[in-house]
XYZ file of C-alpha atoms in Angstrom:
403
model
C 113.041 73.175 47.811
C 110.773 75.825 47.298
C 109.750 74.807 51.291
C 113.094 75.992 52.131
C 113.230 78.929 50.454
C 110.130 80.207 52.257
C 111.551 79.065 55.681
C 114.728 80.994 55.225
C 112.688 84.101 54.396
C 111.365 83.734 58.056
C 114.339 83.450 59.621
C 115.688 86.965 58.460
C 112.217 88.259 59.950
C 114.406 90.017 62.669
C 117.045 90.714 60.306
C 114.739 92.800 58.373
C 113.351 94.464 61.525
C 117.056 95.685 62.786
C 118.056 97.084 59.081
C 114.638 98.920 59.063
C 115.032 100.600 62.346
C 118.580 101.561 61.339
C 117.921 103.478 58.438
C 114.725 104.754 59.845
C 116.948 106.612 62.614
C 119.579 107.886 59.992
C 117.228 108.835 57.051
C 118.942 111.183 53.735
C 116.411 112.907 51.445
C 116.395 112.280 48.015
C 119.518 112.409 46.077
C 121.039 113.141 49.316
C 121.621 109.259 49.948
C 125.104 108.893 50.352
C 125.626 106.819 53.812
C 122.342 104.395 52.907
C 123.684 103.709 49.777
C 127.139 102.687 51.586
C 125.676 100.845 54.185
C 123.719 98.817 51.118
C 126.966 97.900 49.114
C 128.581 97.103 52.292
C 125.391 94.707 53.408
C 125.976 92.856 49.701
C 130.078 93.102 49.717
C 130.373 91.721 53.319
C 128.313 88.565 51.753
C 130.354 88.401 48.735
C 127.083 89.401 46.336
C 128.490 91.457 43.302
C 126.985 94.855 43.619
C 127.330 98.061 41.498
C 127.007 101.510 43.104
C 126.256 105.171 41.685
C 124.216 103.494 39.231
C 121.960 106.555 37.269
C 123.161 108.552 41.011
C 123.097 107.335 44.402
C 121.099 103.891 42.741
C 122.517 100.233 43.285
C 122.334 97.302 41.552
C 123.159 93.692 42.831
C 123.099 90.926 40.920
C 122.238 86.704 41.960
C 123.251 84.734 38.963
C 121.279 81.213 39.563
C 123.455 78.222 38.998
C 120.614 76.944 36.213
C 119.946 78.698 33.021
C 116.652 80.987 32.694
C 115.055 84.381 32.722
C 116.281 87.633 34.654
C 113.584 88.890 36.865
C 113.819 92.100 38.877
C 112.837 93.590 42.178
C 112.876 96.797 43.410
C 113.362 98.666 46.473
C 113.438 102.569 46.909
C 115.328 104.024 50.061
C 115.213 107.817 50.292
C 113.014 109.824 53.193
C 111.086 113.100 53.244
C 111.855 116.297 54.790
C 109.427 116.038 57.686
C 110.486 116.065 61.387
C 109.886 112.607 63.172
C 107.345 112.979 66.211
C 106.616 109.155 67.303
C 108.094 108.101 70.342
C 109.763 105.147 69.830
C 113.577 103.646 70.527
C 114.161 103.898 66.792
C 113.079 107.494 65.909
C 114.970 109.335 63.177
C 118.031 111.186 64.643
C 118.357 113.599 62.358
C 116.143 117.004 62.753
C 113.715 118.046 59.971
C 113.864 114.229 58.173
C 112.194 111.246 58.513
C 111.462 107.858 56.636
C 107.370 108.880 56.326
C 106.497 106.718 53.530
C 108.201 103.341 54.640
C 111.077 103.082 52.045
C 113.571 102.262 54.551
C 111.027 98.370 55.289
C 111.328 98.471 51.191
C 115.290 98.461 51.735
C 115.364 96.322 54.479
C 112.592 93.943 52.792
C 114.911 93.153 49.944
C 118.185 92.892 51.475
C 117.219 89.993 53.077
C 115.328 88.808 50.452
C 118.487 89.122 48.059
C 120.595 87.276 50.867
C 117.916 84.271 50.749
C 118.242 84.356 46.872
C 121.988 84.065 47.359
C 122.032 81.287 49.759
C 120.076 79.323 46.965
C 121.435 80.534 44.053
C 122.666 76.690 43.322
C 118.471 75.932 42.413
C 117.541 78.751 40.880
C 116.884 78.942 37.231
C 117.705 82.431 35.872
C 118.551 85.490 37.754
C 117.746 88.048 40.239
C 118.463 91.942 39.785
C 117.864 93.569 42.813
C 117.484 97.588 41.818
C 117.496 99.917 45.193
C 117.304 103.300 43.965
C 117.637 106.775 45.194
C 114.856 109.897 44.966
C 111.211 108.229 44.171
C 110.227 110.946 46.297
C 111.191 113.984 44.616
C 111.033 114.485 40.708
C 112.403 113.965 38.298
C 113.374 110.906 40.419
C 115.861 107.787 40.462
C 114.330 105.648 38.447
C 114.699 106.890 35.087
C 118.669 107.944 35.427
C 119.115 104.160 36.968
C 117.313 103.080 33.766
C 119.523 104.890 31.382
C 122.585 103.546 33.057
C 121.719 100.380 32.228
C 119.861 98.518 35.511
C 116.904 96.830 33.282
C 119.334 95.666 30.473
C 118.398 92.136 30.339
C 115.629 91.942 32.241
C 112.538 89.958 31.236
C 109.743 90.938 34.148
C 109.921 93.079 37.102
C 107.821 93.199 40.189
C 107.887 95.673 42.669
C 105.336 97.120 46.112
C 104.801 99.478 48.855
C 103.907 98.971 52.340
C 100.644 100.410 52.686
C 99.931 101.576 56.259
C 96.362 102.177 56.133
C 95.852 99.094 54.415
C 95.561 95.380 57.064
C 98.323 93.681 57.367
C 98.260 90.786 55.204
C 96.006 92.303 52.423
C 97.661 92.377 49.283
C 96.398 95.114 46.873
C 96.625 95.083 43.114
C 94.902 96.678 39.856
C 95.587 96.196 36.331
C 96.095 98.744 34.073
C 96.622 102.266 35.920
C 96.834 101.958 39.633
C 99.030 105.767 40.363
C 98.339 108.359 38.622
C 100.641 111.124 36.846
C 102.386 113.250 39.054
C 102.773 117.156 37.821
C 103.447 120.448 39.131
C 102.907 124.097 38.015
C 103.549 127.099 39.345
C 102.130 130.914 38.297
C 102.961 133.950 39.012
C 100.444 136.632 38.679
C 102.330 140.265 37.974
C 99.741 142.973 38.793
C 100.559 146.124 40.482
C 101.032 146.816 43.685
C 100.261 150.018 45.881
C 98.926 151.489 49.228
C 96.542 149.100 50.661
C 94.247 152.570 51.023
C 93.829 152.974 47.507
C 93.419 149.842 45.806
C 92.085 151.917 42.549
C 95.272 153.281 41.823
C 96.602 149.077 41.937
C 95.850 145.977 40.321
C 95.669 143.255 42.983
C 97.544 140.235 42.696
C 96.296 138.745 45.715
C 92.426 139.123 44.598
C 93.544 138.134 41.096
C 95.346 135.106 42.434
C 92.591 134.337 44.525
C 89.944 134.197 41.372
C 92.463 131.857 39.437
C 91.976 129.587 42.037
C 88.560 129.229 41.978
C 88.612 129.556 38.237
C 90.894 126.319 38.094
C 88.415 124.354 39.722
C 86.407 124.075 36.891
C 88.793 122.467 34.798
C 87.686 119.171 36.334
C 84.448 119.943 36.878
C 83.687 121.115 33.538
C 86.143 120.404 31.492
C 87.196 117.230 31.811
C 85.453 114.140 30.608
C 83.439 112.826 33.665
C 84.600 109.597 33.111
C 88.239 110.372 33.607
C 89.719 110.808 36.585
C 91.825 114.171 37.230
C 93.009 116.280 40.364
C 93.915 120.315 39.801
C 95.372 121.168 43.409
C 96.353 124.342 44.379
C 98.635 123.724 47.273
C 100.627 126.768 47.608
C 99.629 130.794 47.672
C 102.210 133.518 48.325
C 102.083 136.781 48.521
C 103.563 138.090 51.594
C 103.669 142.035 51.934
C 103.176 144.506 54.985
C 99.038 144.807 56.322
C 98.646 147.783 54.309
C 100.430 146.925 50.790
C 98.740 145.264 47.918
C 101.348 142.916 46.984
C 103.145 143.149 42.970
C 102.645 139.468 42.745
C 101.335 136.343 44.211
C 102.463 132.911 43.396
C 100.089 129.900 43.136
C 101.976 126.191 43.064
C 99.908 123.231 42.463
C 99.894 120.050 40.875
C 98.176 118.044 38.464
C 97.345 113.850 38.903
C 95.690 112.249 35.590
C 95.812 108.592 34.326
C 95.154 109.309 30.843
C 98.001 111.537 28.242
C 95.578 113.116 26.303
C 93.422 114.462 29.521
C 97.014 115.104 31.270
C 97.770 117.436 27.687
C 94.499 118.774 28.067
C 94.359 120.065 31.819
C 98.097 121.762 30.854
C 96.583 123.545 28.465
C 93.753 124.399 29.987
C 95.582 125.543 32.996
C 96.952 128.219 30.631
C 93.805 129.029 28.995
C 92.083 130.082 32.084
C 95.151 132.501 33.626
C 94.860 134.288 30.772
C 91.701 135.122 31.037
C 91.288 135.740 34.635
C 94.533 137.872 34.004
C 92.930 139.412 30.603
C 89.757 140.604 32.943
C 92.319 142.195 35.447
C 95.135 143.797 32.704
C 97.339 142.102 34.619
C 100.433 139.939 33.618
C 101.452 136.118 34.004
C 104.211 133.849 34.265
C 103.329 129.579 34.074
C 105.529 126.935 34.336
C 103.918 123.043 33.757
C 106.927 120.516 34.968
C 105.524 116.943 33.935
C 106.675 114.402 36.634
C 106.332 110.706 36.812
C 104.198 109.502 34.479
C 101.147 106.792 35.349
C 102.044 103.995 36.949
C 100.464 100.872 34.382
C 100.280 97.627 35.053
C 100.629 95.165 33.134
C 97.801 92.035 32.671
C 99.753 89.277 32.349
C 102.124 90.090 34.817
C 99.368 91.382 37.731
C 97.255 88.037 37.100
C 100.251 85.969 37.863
C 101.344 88.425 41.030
C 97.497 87.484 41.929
C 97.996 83.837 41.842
C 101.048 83.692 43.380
C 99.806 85.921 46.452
C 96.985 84.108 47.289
C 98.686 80.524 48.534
C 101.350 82.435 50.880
C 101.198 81.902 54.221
C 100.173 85.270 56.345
C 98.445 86.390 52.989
C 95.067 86.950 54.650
C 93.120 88.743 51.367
C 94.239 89.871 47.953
C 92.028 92.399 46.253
C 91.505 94.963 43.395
C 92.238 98.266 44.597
C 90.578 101.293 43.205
C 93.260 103.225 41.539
C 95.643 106.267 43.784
C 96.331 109.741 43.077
C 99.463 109.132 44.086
C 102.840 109.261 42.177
C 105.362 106.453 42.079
C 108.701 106.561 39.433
C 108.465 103.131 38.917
C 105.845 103.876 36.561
C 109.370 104.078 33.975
C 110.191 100.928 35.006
C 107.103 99.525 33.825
C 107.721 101.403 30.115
C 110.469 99.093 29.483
C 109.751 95.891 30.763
C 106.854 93.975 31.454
C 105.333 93.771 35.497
C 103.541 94.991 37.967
C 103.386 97.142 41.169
C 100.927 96.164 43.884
C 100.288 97.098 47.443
C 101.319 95.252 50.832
C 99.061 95.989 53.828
C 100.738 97.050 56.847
C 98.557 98.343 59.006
C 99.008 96.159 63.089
C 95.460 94.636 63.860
C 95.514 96.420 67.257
C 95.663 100.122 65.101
C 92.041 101.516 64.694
C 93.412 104.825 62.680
C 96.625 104.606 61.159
C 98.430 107.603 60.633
C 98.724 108.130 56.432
C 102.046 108.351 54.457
C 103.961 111.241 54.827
C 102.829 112.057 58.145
C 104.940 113.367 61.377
C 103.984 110.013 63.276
C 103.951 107.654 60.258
C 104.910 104.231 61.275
C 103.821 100.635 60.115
C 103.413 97.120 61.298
C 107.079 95.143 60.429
C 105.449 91.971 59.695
C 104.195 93.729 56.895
C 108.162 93.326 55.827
C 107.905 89.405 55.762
C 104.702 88.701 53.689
C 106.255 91.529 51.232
C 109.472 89.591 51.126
C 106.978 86.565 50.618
C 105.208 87.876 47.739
C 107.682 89.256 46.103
C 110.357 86.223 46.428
C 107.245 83.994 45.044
C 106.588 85.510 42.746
C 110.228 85.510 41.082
C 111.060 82.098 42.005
C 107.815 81.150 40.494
C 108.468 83.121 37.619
C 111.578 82.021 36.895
C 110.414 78.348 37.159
C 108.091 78.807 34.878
C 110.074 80.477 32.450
C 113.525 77.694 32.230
C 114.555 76.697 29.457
C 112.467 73.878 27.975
C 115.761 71.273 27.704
C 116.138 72.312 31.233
C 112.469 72.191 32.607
C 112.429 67.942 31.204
C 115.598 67.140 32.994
C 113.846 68.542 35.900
C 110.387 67.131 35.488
C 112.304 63.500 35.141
């Protein structure tokens, strides 16, 4: 049976191809995903799939009750895009000006659709259930997947898997870790208040700009020389304002950065800190400050039992040419809240073409990936429920079978 199930998988290969190139050339940002989110209910309505929208926000839910008792296992897809203007040249390039799927949510979308319709076609052998959560806003904090978890999507659920095409990563390399394999994602912004004046007389001023421009290179040793070597940390300043005329020594100057830790007590530590050293470097200059610390998504965690079982599974599927530890990202991913309420993992599906030498990264202008990257997801991640929820029937139930 199990035969089948894989079979059917490949013959929604194109499927999955024409859903991803239709959402990829009508992408919505985050919390902005009104017409994706319709054309998702209307995918699981037209095949009579019980679905339930503005779950936590623009999130959906759908539901495949299996016709034999067992566990509930979820899978999840994101399916917003970024703000950045699409520059590849190809048939299915994003139509709308200034946004683009950069990060390969809408092959996460169009990976589990299909999946969910194979699930449903087979629902009469499957023991247990499958919750299929597509949510709204990973990208941009504080996120989808902790409002979809308050309205109730995980209620039930006894595992959860979920992974991201990774473009600069083969295609058919599956990547996993356990324990911590994103980091914390956090953002701060300061404002330094000094006093601004005729760029001819900078003794009669205090300047922000040359202020501003100490705190940055005072933040750097934070990690350098504050933090335990053996952690791993990122202080980043990404953003410095202070616009003003040539000859004015601007009032202000605002830094934005962010923060990327695995560990609470060195993520408590850098926000402090953060604040320790803009007051001095603002104490030296009798100058004022403002800080902000916004904590985003916390770490993603895997966990052991869970990723060992996502390893064996992934390693006897067809197109599943390598599966290997991966050293841990920087990166932030709100499924880390998923994993603080059920057990799971999160784990990395190569989708870089064998013909591409240099990929371009996520959340680049030309970002694209190889679509039979799609399938072996859909592979891996429909194993690894079926499995799971094989493994898991109900004893009475797993004797009649075995007879």
């Amino acid at each position: 049976m199990f035969s089948n199930f894989m079979k059917a998988l490949e013959q929604k290969y194109e499927q999955m191809v024409e859903i991803r190139r239709y959402l990829h050339q009508y992408p919505e940002l985050s919390f902005k995903e009104y017409q994706t989110a319709a054309y998702i209910r209307s995918f699981y309505e037209r095949r009579g799939i019980a679905v339930q929208a503005n779950v936590g926000g623009n999130g959906l839910v759908a539901v495949i009750e299996g016709k034999k008792p067992g566990k509930t296992v979820a899978l999840r897809a994101d399916f917003d895009a970024l703000p950045i203007q699409d520059e590849k040249d190809v048939p299915y390039k994003s139509t709308v000006p200034g946004v683009m799927h950069a990060c390969g949510h809408d092959g996460h979308t169009a990976t589990l659709l299909s999946l969910a319709e194979v699930f449903y076609d087979m629902r009469e052998h499957l023991h247990g259930n499958i919750v299929c959560i597509h949510q709204h806003a990973e990208e941009y904090a504080p996120g989808g997947a902790k409002e979809m978890i308050e309205a109730g999507c995980l209620e039930g659920v006894d595992a959860i898997f979920g992974t991201h095409l990774w473009a600069t990563v083969p295609t058919g390399v599956i990547q996993y870790r356990t324990g911590p394999i994103m980091a914390a994602a956090d953002r701060f912004e300061i404002t330094i208040k000094g006093s601004g004046g005729h760029g001819a007389q900078p003794h009669k001023t205090k300047d922000s700009i040359v202020i501003a421009s100490q705190l940055v290179m005072n933040l750097q040793q934070i990690v350098s020389r504050r933090v335990n070597p053996i952690d791993s940390a990122v202080v980043t300043v990404g953003s410095f304002v202070a616009e003003n005329a040539f000859n004015v020594i601007a009032d202000s100057a605002k830094l934005v950065g962010t923060v990327r830790t695995f560990n609470e007590e060195v993520r408590t530590q850098i926000e402090d800190e953060i604040e320790r050293v803009i007051k001095g470097t603002c104490l030296a200059a009798d100058a004022d400050y403002e800080y902000v610390y916004t904590r985003g998504y916390p770490p993603v965690v895997n966990h052991p039992e869970e990723t060992d079982f996502l390893i064996d599974t992934a390693k006897g599927i067809e197109g599943v040419i390598a599966v290997e530890e991966t050293e841990p990202h920087m990166g932030g991913e709100d499924f880390a809240y998923y994993l603080q309420h059920v057990k799971g993992t999160f784990f990395f599906t190569g989708a870089k073409a064998p013909e591409v030498t240099n990929a371009y990264p996520h959340h680049h202008p030309r970002f694209n990936f190889d679509e039979k990257a799609m399938l072996i997801a859909a592979k891996v991640l429909g194993t690894a429920a079926w499995t799971y929820l094989e493994k898991n029937q109900p004893i009475e139930e797993s004797v009649t079978t075995n007879n």
